[in-house]
Amino acid sequence: MYQKGRAWIELNMKNLASNLKQLKSLLPENCSVMPAVKANAYGHGAALIGKALQNMGVRDFCVASVGEAVELREAGITGQILILGYTSPQEFSELIRYDLTQTAVDFSHAKQMQAYGRPLTVHVGVDTGMHRLGERSENIGKISRIWEFENLKITGVFSHLCVSDGISDGERACTYRQIEKFDSVIRKLKEKGITGFKTHIQGSYGILNYPELRYDYVRPGIALCGVLSSPGDKTAADVHLKPVLSLKARIACVKQLHRGETAGYGQAYTAEKEMKTAAVSIGYADGIPRELSNRGMVLVNGRRAPVIGRICMDQLLIDVTDIPCVSPGDEAVLIGKCQDEQITVSEFAHMAGTISNEILSRLGSRLGRKVISDAGQVSDK
Ligand SMILES: *Cc1c(COP(=O)(O)O)cnc(C)c1O
């Protein structure tokens, strides 16, 4: 169900194409972009973004779960879809049915896949310091034994960086240690005569801060969305990313609030003066964090209107006392541009005490979507 008229996402596919181009310009020619379109493509809409990227020439995608991979396949994604996370044996049949590539999250997971008894396509995860998934890089014996599992067709080996967003000396040293460990695993596998696999380690910040690396794929998520995780982030590569997503909602009701009266649940806001307030048709069920109660900002008519009171499930209240001509039906911009004003996802996330990635990935399922294609056509999805 969606209600574009109430609260909706706008997707600018021209900006998506521009971000893809910008990232490609940093990479060696034979390196492929394998976008991370997990969590509904960071809230943008997995099928919409996946199809748009496929039309821009992208062949490979990665997601977090088998369910996300199936959704992409059913939407018409024809290339490789790599599942980065764990898939349980109960779901191995889906890997075959939908021709998916599964990460072996460690040796024992690889063993389970072997025991399934049917051929599976696999990338081997190597833990170089994130200490989340992957077989530990020093266990080269266990890693190489995965190639003895004859049911596994191993087409890739990868790792994940844990502080590639940090540019301090200590953080860079840690990242270089991870890269060294990864290279060492690749070298030792080759010494054992194991070849024919692709390699990858960089997400968005790995690309932006270590563009000199030379692996076969990169896995950008947030950078393709055209935003950084936090507003103050500095990156080594100088690229001009453009936000793909805007978040908008309709003003439902404008009213006077008299001095001494309160607004919303829990009487969390009290008017200190005669005020004009507006109710906006978007709330925490749509992904607006409740942390923004009494502290968020919304753009109306090119001006900033502070959030007052508690964010409700389906609505929030704003102070529009100083903004002329606000009427029911007007657009309010939660994330994006409104005339000369802009609220970026990272600013929005910062106000809520989190990062862009979390805000985007938690956008609600009842939001409508309006797509502006790279050719400039507007359509509702
Ligand atoms: C989410 C994820 C990515 C993409 O991360 P971004 O920082 O959004 O680019 C890449 N690789 C793995 C393993 C991930 O989990």
mmCIF file of C-alpha atoms and ligand atoms in Angstrom:
data_model
loop_
_atom_site.group_PDB
_atom_site.id
_atom_site.type_symbol
_atom_site.label_atom_id
_atom_site.label_comp_id
_atom_site.label_asym_id
_atom_site.label_seq_id
_atom_site.Cartn_x
_atom_site.Cartn_y
_atom_site.Cartn_z
ATOM 1 C CA MET A 1 0.000 0.000 0.000
ATOM 2 C CA TYR A 2 1.271 3.465 -0.687
ATOM 3 C CA GLN A 3 -0.176 6.928 -0.499
ATOM 4 C CA LYS A 4 1.899 9.287 -2.561
ATOM 5 C CA GLY A 5 -0.365 12.140 -1.632
ATOM 6 C CA ARG A 6 0.428 11.817 2.064
ATOM 7 C CA ALA A 7 4.155 11.129 2.385
ATOM 8 C CA TRP A 8 6.522 9.978 -0.306
ATOM 9 C CA ILE A 9 10.057 9.405 -1.536
ATOM 10 C CA GLU A 10 11.342 11.077 -4.691
ATOM 11 C CA LEU A 11 14.137 9.291 -6.544
ATOM 12 C CA ASN A 12 16.407 11.176 -8.904
ATOM 13 C CA MET A 13 17.869 8.540 -11.234
ATOM 14 C CA LYS A 14 19.991 11.126 -13.030
ATOM 15 C CA ASN A 15 21.867 11.623 -9.774
ATOM 16 C CA LEU A 16 22.178 7.842 -9.382
ATOM 17 C CA ALA A 17 23.773 7.644 -12.845
ATOM 18 C CA SER A 18 26.081 10.511 -11.953
ATOM 19 C CA ASN A 19 27.178 8.844 -8.694
ATOM 20 C CA LEU A 20 27.887 5.573 -10.521
ATOM 21 C CA LYS A 21 29.969 7.467 -13.055
ATOM 22 C CA GLN A 22 31.849 9.358 -10.343
ATOM 23 C CA LEU A 23 32.729 6.150 -8.494
ATOM 24 C CA LYS A 24 33.745 4.407 -11.735
ATOM 25 C CA SER A 25 36.082 7.287 -12.510
ATOM 26 C CA LEU A 26 38.065 6.388 -9.372
ATOM 27 C CA LEU A 27 38.390 2.706 -10.253
ATOM 28 C CA PRO A 28 40.653 0.741 -12.554
ATOM 29 C CA GLU A 29 39.057 -0.161 -15.873
ATOM 30 C CA ASN A 30 38.675 -3.888 -15.154
ATOM 31 C CA CYS A 31 37.054 -3.360 -11.743
ATOM 32 C CA SER A 32 33.270 -3.887 -11.689
ATOM 33 C CA VAL A 33 30.858 -2.032 -9.466
ATOM 34 C CA MET A 34 28.717 -4.522 -7.517
ATOM 35 C CA PRO A 35 26.249 -2.199 -5.751
ATOM 36 C CA ALA A 36 25.084 -3.107 -2.257
ATOM 37 C CA VAL A 37 21.304 -2.837 -2.592
ATOM 38 C CA LYS A 38 20.457 -4.476 0.735
ATOM 39 C CA ALA A 39 17.727 -3.147 3.032
ATOM 40 C CA ASN A 40 15.521 -2.226 0.069
ATOM 41 C CA ALA A 41 18.468 -0.386 -1.525
ATOM 42 C CA TYR A 42 18.914 1.711 1.612
ATOM 43 C CA GLY A 43 15.208 2.494 1.648
ATOM 44 C CA HIS A 44 15.203 3.802 -1.921
ATOM 45 C CA GLY A 45 13.430 0.711 -3.326
ATOM 46 C CA ALA A 46 15.472 -2.352 -4.319
ATOM 47 C CA ALA A 47 13.638 -3.240 -7.531
ATOM 48 C CA LEU A 48 13.575 0.370 -8.785
ATOM 49 C CA ILE A 49 17.227 1.034 -8.014
ATOM 50 C CA GLY A 50 18.377 -2.426 -9.147
ATOM 51 C CA LYS A 51 16.607 -2.110 -12.491
ATOM 52 C CA ALA A 52 17.852 1.448 -13.000
ATOM 53 C CA LEU A 53 21.446 0.362 -12.309
ATOM 54 C CA GLN A 54 21.061 -2.664 -14.583
ATOM 55 C CA ASN A 55 19.930 -0.305 -17.354
ATOM 56 C CA MET A 56 23.075 1.737 -16.680
ATOM 57 C CA GLY A 57 25.173 -1.357 -17.380
ATOM 58 C CA VAL A 58 25.646 -2.815 -13.887
ATOM 59 C CA ARG A 59 25.758 -6.641 -13.953
ATOM 60 C CA ASP A 60 26.513 -7.663 -10.364
ATOM 61 C CA PHE A 61 24.681 -6.861 -7.132
ATOM 62 C CA CYS A 62 25.027 -7.740 -3.478
ATOM 63 C CA VAL A 63 22.390 -7.971 -0.741
ATOM 64 C CA ALA A 64 22.231 -9.091 2.878
ATOM 65 C CA SER A 65 19.723 -11.939 2.709
ATOM 66 C CA VAL A 66 18.263 -14.604 0.474
ATOM 67 C CA GLY A 67 14.851 -12.866 0.598
ATOM 68 C CA GLU A 68 16.366 -9.673 -0.760
ATOM 69 C CA ALA A 69 18.121 -11.625 -3.504
ATOM 70 C CA VAL A 70 14.883 -13.351 -4.549
ATOM 71 C CA GLU A 71 13.106 -9.981 -4.706
ATOM 72 C CA LEU A 72 15.770 -8.651 -7.086
ATOM 73 C CA ARG A 73 15.680 -11.747 -9.275
ATOM 74 C CA GLU A 74 11.878 -11.599 -9.495
ATOM 75 C CA ALA A 75 12.140 -7.904 -10.411
ATOM 76 C CA GLY A 76 14.207 -8.878 -13.457
ATOM 77 C CA ILE A 77 17.816 -8.595 -12.318
ATOM 78 C CA THR A 78 19.666 -11.088 -14.515
ATOM 79 C CA GLY A 79 23.324 -10.858 -13.431
ATOM 80 C CA GLN A 80 25.131 -12.189 -10.380
ATOM 81 C CA ILE A 81 23.436 -11.578 -7.030
ATOM 82 C CA LEU A 82 25.741 -12.187 -4.059
ATOM 83 C CA ILE A 83 24.247 -12.718 -0.608
ATOM 84 C CA LEU A 84 26.714 -11.190 1.870
ATOM 85 C CA GLY A 85 25.060 -12.591 4.993
ATOM 86 C CA TYR A 86 24.292 -16.015 6.426
ATOM 87 C CA THR A 87 21.790 -18.311 4.730
ATOM 88 C CA SER A 88 20.575 -21.321 6.685
ATOM 89 C CA PRO A 89 20.430 -24.837 5.176
ATOM 90 C CA GLN A 90 16.609 -24.625 5.179
ATOM 91 C CA GLU A 91 16.931 -21.958 2.473
ATOM 92 C CA PHE A 92 19.696 -23.506 0.308
ATOM 93 C CA SER A 93 17.081 -24.655 -2.225
ATOM 94 C CA GLU A 94 16.293 -20.987 -2.962
ATOM 95 C CA LEU A 95 19.944 -20.418 -3.921
ATOM 96 C CA ILE A 96 19.589 -22.964 -6.688
ATOM 97 C CA ARG A 97 16.064 -22.019 -7.741
ATOM 98 C CA TYR A 98 17.049 -18.356 -8.217
ATOM 99 C CA ASP A 99 20.660 -18.887 -9.326
ATOM 100 C CA LEU A 100 22.150 -16.901 -6.424
ATOM 101 C CA THR A 101 25.704 -16.662 -5.132
ATOM 102 C CA GLN A 102 26.070 -17.348 -1.417
ATOM 103 C CA THR A 103 28.829 -16.204 0.944
ATOM 104 C CA ALA A 104 30.463 -18.981 2.945
ATOM 105 C CA VAL A 105 30.527 -17.036 6.217
ATOM 106 C CA ASP A 106 33.170 -19.432 7.622
ATOM 107 C CA PHE A 107 34.502 -22.976 7.213
ATOM 108 C CA SER A 108 31.573 -24.628 8.996
ATOM 109 C CA HIS A 109 29.054 -22.814 6.794
ATOM 110 C CA ALA A 110 30.957 -24.028 3.716
ATOM 111 C CA LYS A 111 30.795 -27.545 5.144
ATOM 112 C CA GLN A 112 27.004 -27.239 5.541
ATOM 113 C CA MET A 113 26.732 -26.132 1.918
ATOM 114 C CA GLN A 114 28.844 -29.101 0.811
ATOM 115 C CA ALA A 115 26.594 -31.430 2.830
ATOM 116 C CA TYR A 116 23.526 -30.096 1.006
ATOM 117 C CA GLY A 117 24.652 -32.335 -1.842
ATOM 118 C CA ARG A 118 23.765 -30.079 -4.762
ATOM 119 C CA PRO A 119 26.012 -27.572 -6.586
ATOM 120 C CA LEU A 120 26.127 -24.072 -5.059
ATOM 121 C CA THR A 121 27.955 -20.959 -6.240
ATOM 122 C CA VAL A 122 29.980 -19.389 -3.451
ATOM 123 C CA HIS A 123 32.158 -16.447 -2.466
ATOM 124 C CA VAL A 124 34.385 -17.214 0.523
ATOM 125 C CA GLY A 125 34.270 -14.599 3.303
ATOM 126 C CA VAL A 126 37.582 -13.859 5.011
ATOM 127 C CA ASP A 127 37.807 -12.079 8.369
ATOM 128 C CA THR A 128 40.734 -9.649 8.316
ATOM 129 C CA GLY A 129 39.775 -7.678 11.431
ATOM 130 C CA MET A 130 36.078 -6.777 11.346
ATOM 131 C CA HIS A 131 35.480 -9.923 13.446
ATOM 132 C CA ARG A 132 31.897 -10.292 12.277
ATOM 133 C CA LEU A 133 31.597 -12.806 9.417
ATOM 134 C CA GLY A 134 34.331 -14.619 7.505
ATOM 135 C CA GLU A 135 36.812 -17.365 8.315
ATOM 136 C CA ARG A 136 39.775 -15.852 10.176
ATOM 137 C CA SER A 137 42.519 -14.915 7.728
ATOM 138 C CA GLU A 138 45.227 -16.773 9.667
ATOM 139 C CA ASN A 139 43.291 -20.054 9.240
ATOM 140 C CA ILE A 140 44.647 -20.501 5.735
ATOM 141 C CA GLY A 141 44.434 -24.294 6.071
ATOM 142 C CA LYS A 142 40.699 -24.149 6.749
ATOM 143 C CA ILE A 143 40.165 -21.517 4.053
ATOM 144 C CA SER A 144 41.954 -23.575 1.381
ATOM 145 C CA ARG A 145 40.126 -26.771 2.412
ATOM 146 C CA ILE A 146 36.880 -25.097 1.307
ATOM 147 C CA TRP A 147 38.110 -25.689 -2.282
ATOM 148 C CA GLU A 148 38.065 -29.437 -1.587
ATOM 149 C CA PHE A 149 34.273 -29.299 -1.250
ATOM 150 C CA GLU A 150 33.365 -30.500 -4.727
ATOM 151 C CA ASN A 151 29.742 -29.258 -4.530
ATOM 152 C CA LEU A 152 30.928 -25.671 -4.201
ATOM 153 C CA LYS A 153 31.711 -23.605 -7.246
ATOM 154 C CA ILE A 154 33.883 -20.869 -5.703
ATOM 155 C CA THR A 155 33.905 -17.736 -7.818
ATOM 156 C CA GLY A 156 35.042 -15.134 -5.276
ATOM 157 C CA VAL A 157 36.977 -14.368 -2.100
ATOM 158 C CA PHE A 158 36.259 -11.207 -0.140
ATOM 159 C CA SER A 159 36.693 -9.335 3.097
ATOM 160 C CA HIS A 160 35.216 -6.229 4.724
ATOM 161 C CA LEU A 161 36.932 -3.153 6.165
ATOM 162 C CA CYS A 162 35.935 -1.901 9.621
ATOM 163 C CA VAL A 163 37.407 1.642 9.767
ATOM 164 C CA SER A 164 37.766 2.649 6.135
ATOM 165 C CA ASP A 165 35.735 5.797 6.932
ATOM 166 C CA GLY A 166 38.426 6.975 9.370
ATOM 167 C CA ILE A 167 41.339 9.006 8.063
ATOM 168 C CA SER A 168 43.475 9.248 11.194
ATOM 169 C CA ASP A 169 46.917 7.609 11.076
ATOM 170 C CA GLY A 170 45.754 4.850 13.422
ATOM 171 C CA GLU A 171 42.649 4.104 11.395
ATOM 172 C CA ARG A 172 44.583 4.074 8.130
ATOM 173 C CA ALA A 173 47.184 1.759 9.653
ATOM 174 C CA CYS A 174 44.403 -0.613 10.743
ATOM 175 C CA THR A 175 42.913 -0.624 7.238
ATOM 176 C CA TYR A 176 46.325 -1.329 5.678
ATOM 177 C CA ARG A 177 46.765 -4.260 8.082
ATOM 178 C CA GLN A 178 43.401 -5.636 6.894
ATOM 179 C CA ILE A 179 44.455 -5.206 3.262
ATOM 180 C CA GLU A 180 47.779 -6.951 3.955
ATOM 181 C CA LYS A 181 45.989 -9.891 5.564
ATOM 182 C CA PHE A 182 43.596 -10.130 2.618
ATOM 183 C CA ASP A 183 46.441 -10.000 0.081
ATOM 184 C CA SER A 184 48.312 -12.626 2.056
ATOM 185 C CA VAL A 185 45.312 -15.003 1.889
ATOM 186 C CA ILE A 186 45.028 -14.461 -1.870
ATOM 187 C CA ARG A 187 48.762 -15.058 -2.308
ATOM 188 C CA LYS A 188 48.753 -18.246 -0.231
ATOM 189 C CA LEU A 189 45.755 -19.635 -2.106
ATOM 190 C CA LYS A 190 47.551 -19.006 -5.394
ATOM 191 C CA GLU A 191 50.691 -20.700 -4.023
ATOM 192 C CA LYS A 192 48.522 -23.752 -3.393
ATOM 193 C CA GLY A 193 47.424 -23.622 -7.014
ATOM 194 C CA ILE A 194 43.965 -22.263 -6.184
ATOM 195 C CA THR A 195 42.929 -19.674 -8.790
ATOM 196 C CA GLY A 196 39.928 -18.590 -10.836
ATOM 197 C CA PHE A 197 38.226 -16.457 -8.199
ATOM 198 C CA LYS A 198 37.417 -12.737 -8.092
ATOM 199 C CA THR A 199 38.358 -10.546 -5.131
ATOM 200 C CA HIS A 200 36.734 -7.597 -3.348
ATOM 201 C CA ILE A 201 37.069 -5.674 -0.092
ATOM 202 C CA GLN A 202 35.852 -2.063 -0.570
ATOM 203 C CA GLY A 203 32.481 -0.577 0.328
ATOM 204 C CA SER A 204 31.827 3.133 -0.202
ATOM 205 C CA TYR A 205 34.474 4.483 2.140
ATOM 206 C CA GLY A 206 36.946 1.875 0.950
ATOM 207 C CA ILE A 207 36.556 3.311 -2.547
ATOM 208 C CA LEU A 208 36.601 6.958 -1.464
ATOM 209 C CA ASN A 209 39.571 6.653 0.905
ATOM 210 C CA TYR A 210 41.585 3.894 -0.813
ATOM 211 C CA PRO A 211 40.938 4.401 -4.545
ATOM 212 C CA GLU A 212 44.406 3.030 -5.335
ATOM 213 C CA LEU A 213 43.383 -0.563 -4.474
ATOM 214 C CA ARG A 214 43.132 -3.032 -7.334
ATOM 215 C CA TYR A 215 40.534 -5.756 -6.811
ATOM 216 C CA ASP A 216 37.926 -7.155 -9.180
ATOM 217 C CA TYR A 217 34.780 -5.703 -7.596
ATOM 218 C CA VAL A 218 33.770 -2.889 -5.258
ATOM 219 C CA ARG A 219 30.571 -2.928 -3.170
ATOM 220 C CA PRO A 220 29.317 0.639 -2.711
ATOM 221 C CA GLY A 221 26.005 1.263 -0.965
ATOM 222 C CA ILE A 222 25.721 4.665 0.680
ATOM 223 C CA ALA A 223 27.966 6.453 -1.855
ATOM 224 C CA LEU A 224 25.681 5.416 -4.733
ATOM 225 C CA CYS A 225 22.852 7.036 -2.780
ATOM 226 C CA GLY A 226 24.950 10.183 -3.155
ATOM 227 C CA VAL A 227 25.452 10.867 0.524
ATOM 228 C CA LEU A 228 28.010 10.251 3.227
ATOM 229 C CA SER A 229 27.242 8.597 6.536
ATOM 230 C CA SER A 230 27.940 11.687 8.662
ATOM 231 C CA PRO A 231 27.971 15.379 7.714
ATOM 232 C CA GLY A 232 31.595 16.059 8.732
ATOM 233 C CA ASP A 233 33.153 13.081 6.902
ATOM 234 C CA LYS A 234 36.286 13.844 4.899
ATOM 235 C CA THR A 235 37.402 11.485 2.144
ATOM 236 C CA ALA A 236 40.673 11.136 0.248
ATOM 237 C CA ALA A 237 39.084 11.060 -3.207
ATOM 238 C CA ASP A 238 37.476 14.259 -4.391
ATOM 239 C CA VAL A 239 34.133 13.269 -5.886
ATOM 240 C CA HIS A 240 30.927 15.154 -6.283
ATOM 241 C CA LEU A 241 28.116 12.873 -5.134
ATOM 242 C CA LYS A 242 24.494 13.928 -5.550
ATOM 243 C CA PRO A 243 21.666 12.704 -3.295
ATOM 244 C CA VAL A 244 19.243 10.345 -5.057
ATOM 245 C CA LEU A 245 16.479 10.443 -2.450
ATOM 246 C CA SER A 246 14.237 13.200 -1.151
ATOM 247 C CA LEU A 247 11.572 12.655 1.503
ATOM 248 C CA LYS A 248 8.435 14.760 1.390
ATOM 249 C CA ALA A 249 5.057 14.912 3.094
ATOM 250 C CA ARG A 250 1.865 16.881 2.889
ATOM 251 C CA ILE A 251 0.752 19.493 5.401
ATOM 252 C CA ALA A 252 -2.619 18.373 6.754
ATOM 253 C CA CYS A 253 -3.753 21.131 9.075
ATOM 254 C CA VAL A 254 -2.632 24.644 10.081
ATOM 255 C CA LYS A 255 -3.791 26.228 13.348
ATOM 256 C CA GLN A 256 -3.227 28.871 15.999
ATOM 257 C CA LEU A 257 -1.662 27.847 19.293
ATOM 258 C CA HIS A 258 -2.223 30.278 22.155
ATOM 259 C CA ARG A 259 0.389 31.215 24.749
ATOM 260 C CA GLY A 260 0.504 28.587 27.502
ATOM 261 C CA GLU A 261 -1.143 25.826 25.430
ATOM 262 C CA THR A 262 0.681 22.578 24.734
ATOM 263 C CA ALA A 263 1.096 20.594 21.512
ATOM 264 C CA GLY A 264 0.984 16.839 21.018
ATOM 265 C CA TYR A 265 1.351 13.750 23.209
ATOM 266 C CA GLY A 266 2.626 14.125 26.734
ATOM 267 C CA GLN A 267 2.321 17.924 26.532
ATOM 268 C CA ALA A 268 5.980 17.834 25.546
ATOM 269 C CA TYR A 269 5.847 21.331 23.991
ATOM 270 C CA THR A 270 4.396 24.518 25.489
ATOM 271 C CA ALA A 271 3.776 27.688 23.465
ATOM 272 C CA GLU A 272 5.628 30.633 25.008
ATOM 273 C CA LYS A 273 3.800 33.023 22.709
ATOM 274 C CA GLU A 274 0.981 33.175 20.167
ATOM 275 C CA MET A 275 1.982 30.673 17.459
ATOM 276 C CA LYS A 276 0.992 29.154 14.149
ATOM 277 C CA THR A 277 1.572 25.401 13.879
ATOM 278 C CA ALA A 278 1.158 22.806 11.149
ATOM 279 C CA ALA A 279 0.560 19.055 11.294
ATOM 280 C CA VAL A 280 2.643 17.183 8.690
ATOM 281 C CA SER A 281 1.462 13.772 7.464
ATOM 282 C CA ILE A 282 4.528 11.716 8.301
ATOM 283 C CA GLY A 283 5.627 10.054 11.524
ATOM 284 C CA TYR A 284 7.792 7.429 13.114
ATOM 285 C CA ALA A 285 6.023 4.604 11.262
ATOM 286 C CA ASP A 286 7.394 6.217 8.098
ATOM 287 C CA GLY A 287 10.925 6.246 9.501
ATOM 288 C CA ILE A 288 11.113 9.648 11.206
ATOM 289 C CA PRO A 289 12.994 8.871 14.443
ATOM 290 C CA ARG A 290 11.180 9.783 17.644
ATOM 291 C CA GLU A 291 14.511 11.264 18.781
ATOM 292 C CA LEU A 292 13.635 14.234 16.564
ATOM 293 C CA SER A 293 10.810 15.222 18.948
ATOM 294 C CA ASN A 294 11.257 18.925 19.784
ATOM 295 C CA ARG A 295 14.478 19.078 17.752
ATOM 296 C CA GLY A 296 14.009 18.166 14.080
ATOM 297 C CA MET A 297 13.659 20.606 11.197
ATOM 298 C CA VAL A 298 11.332 20.541 8.183
ATOM 299 C CA LEU A 299 11.457 22.765 5.099
ATOM 300 C CA VAL A 300 8.314 24.655 4.096
ATOM 301 C CA ASN A 301 8.259 27.331 1.381
ATOM 302 C CA GLY A 302 12.061 27.423 1.399
ATOM 303 C CA ARG A 303 12.244 28.064 5.153
ATOM 304 C CA ARG A 304 13.198 25.933 8.151
ATOM 305 C CA ALA A 305 10.351 25.039 10.485
ATOM 306 C CA PRO A 306 11.301 23.436 13.832
ATOM 307 C CA VAL A 307 9.583 20.247 14.949
ATOM 308 C CA ILE A 308 7.560 20.855 18.111
ATOM 309 C CA GLY A 309 6.352 18.193 20.526
ATOM 310 C CA ARG A 310 6.686 14.458 20.133
ATOM 311 C CA ILE A 311 6.845 12.766 16.754
ATOM 312 C CA CYS A 312 3.661 10.678 16.443
ATOM 313 C CA MET A 313 3.231 7.427 14.528
ATOM 314 C CA ASP A 314 1.642 9.070 11.481
ATOM 315 C CA GLN A 315 2.166 12.803 12.005
ATOM 316 C CA LEU A 316 4.467 15.424 13.390
ATOM 317 C CA LEU A 317 3.944 19.069 14.341
ATOM 318 C CA ILE A 318 6.022 22.031 13.229
ATOM 319 C CA ASP A 319 6.233 25.704 14.142
ATOM 320 C CA VAL A 320 5.358 27.819 11.089
ATOM 321 C CA THR A 321 4.744 31.091 12.966
ATOM 322 C CA ASP A 322 7.327 32.975 10.891
ATOM 323 C CA ILE A 323 6.522 31.367 7.544
ATOM 324 C CA PRO A 324 3.864 33.185 5.525
ATOM 325 C CA CYS A 325 1.169 31.504 3.438
ATOM 326 C CA VAL A 326 1.300 27.938 4.793
ATOM 327 C CA SER A 327 -1.815 25.976 3.835
ATOM 328 C CA PRO A 328 -3.119 22.433 4.063
ATOM 329 C CA GLY A 329 -1.955 20.442 1.034
ATOM 330 C CA ASP A 330 1.414 22.211 0.844
ATOM 331 C CA GLU A 331 4.558 20.111 0.545
ATOM 332 C CA ALA A 332 6.936 19.822 3.451
ATOM 333 C CA VAL A 333 10.460 18.543 2.792
ATOM 334 C CA LEU A 334 11.993 16.301 5.435
ATOM 335 C CA ILE A 335 15.089 15.370 3.414
ATOM 336 C CA GLY A 336 16.125 17.239 0.283
ATOM 337 C CA LYS A 337 15.930 20.684 -1.252
ATOM 338 C CA CYS A 338 13.224 23.300 -0.985
ATOM 339 C CA GLN A 339 14.054 26.474 -2.919
ATOM 340 C CA ASP A 340 17.393 27.684 -1.507
ATOM 341 C CA GLU A 341 17.268 25.557 1.631
ATOM 342 C CA GLN A 342 18.401 21.952 1.958
ATOM 343 C CA ILE A 343 18.403 19.274 4.638
ATOM 344 C CA THR A 344 20.756 16.455 3.709
ATOM 345 C CA VAL A 345 20.242 12.888 4.945
ATOM 346 C CA SER A 346 23.445 13.180 6.923
ATOM 347 C CA GLU A 347 22.248 16.378 8.638
ATOM 348 C CA PHE A 348 18.895 14.745 9.362
ATOM 349 C CA ALA A 349 20.688 11.678 10.742
ATOM 350 C CA HIS A 350 23.041 13.818 12.802
ATOM 351 C CA MET A 351 20.063 15.614 14.428
ATOM 352 C CA ALA A 352 18.736 12.172 15.382
ATOM 353 C CA GLY A 353 22.079 10.991 16.724
ATOM 354 C CA THR A 354 22.710 8.389 14.023
ATOM 355 C CA ILE A 355 24.132 7.936 10.504
ATOM 356 C CA SER A 356 22.522 8.332 7.066
ATOM 357 C CA ASN A 357 22.621 4.581 6.487
ATOM 358 C CA GLU A 358 20.288 3.887 9.429
ATOM 359 C CA ILE A 359 17.819 6.651 8.528
ATOM 360 C CA LEU A 360 17.571 5.502 4.902
ATOM 361 C CA SER A 361 17.337 1.786 5.619
ATOM 362 C CA ARG A 362 14.502 2.345 8.110
ATOM 363 C CA LEU A 363 12.234 4.379 5.843
ATOM 364 C CA GLY A 364 8.719 2.982 6.154
ATOM 365 C CA SER A 365 6.944 0.634 3.788
ATOM 366 C CA ARG A 366 3.854 2.819 3.300
ATOM 367 C CA LEU A 367 5.741 5.675 1.649
ATOM 368 C CA GLY A 368 4.870 6.271 -1.990
ATOM 369 C CA ARG A 369 7.602 6.634 -4.601
ATOM 370 C CA LYS A 370 7.912 9.195 -7.357
ATOM 371 C CA VAL A 371 10.688 8.450 -9.835
ATOM 372 C CA ILE A 372 12.447 11.018 -11.982
ATOM 373 C CA SER A 373 14.201 8.925 -14.647
ATOM 374 C CA ASP A 374 17.665 9.788 -15.958
ATOM 375 C CA ALA A 375 15.889 11.082 -19.065
ATOM 376 C CA GLY A 376 13.817 13.373 -16.852
ATOM 377 C CA GLN A 377 10.477 11.549 -17.040
ATOM 378 C CA VAL A 378 8.388 11.567 -13.886
ATOM 379 C CA SER A 379 6.362 8.527 -12.847
ATOM 380 C CA ASP A 380 4.661 7.158 -9.743
ATOM 381 C CA LYS A 381 5.644 3.682 -8.515
HETATM 382 C C1 LIG B 1 26.597 -2.910 3.678
HETATM 383 C C2 LIG B 1 27.827 -3.488 3.134
HETATM 384 C C3 LIG B 1 28.507 -2.848 2.087
HETATM 385 C C4 LIG B 1 28.121 -1.471 1.595
HETATM 386 O O1 LIG B 1 28.498 -0.520 2.562
HETATM 387 P P1 LIG B 1 28.478 1.056 2.293
HETATM 388 O O2 LIG B 1 29.318 1.608 3.378
HETATM 389 O O3 LIG B 1 27.067 1.511 2.371
HETATM 390 O O4 LIG B 1 29.060 1.274 0.951
HETATM 391 C C5 LIG B 1 29.583 -3.488 1.539
HETATM 392 N N1 LIG B 1 29.997 -4.688 1.995
HETATM 393 C C6 LIG B 1 29.394 -5.321 3.018
HETATM 394 C C7 LIG B 1 29.902 -6.645 3.477
HETATM 395 C C8 LIG B 1 28.295 -4.739 3.633
HETATM 396 O O5 LIG B 1 27.697 -5.374 4.646
#
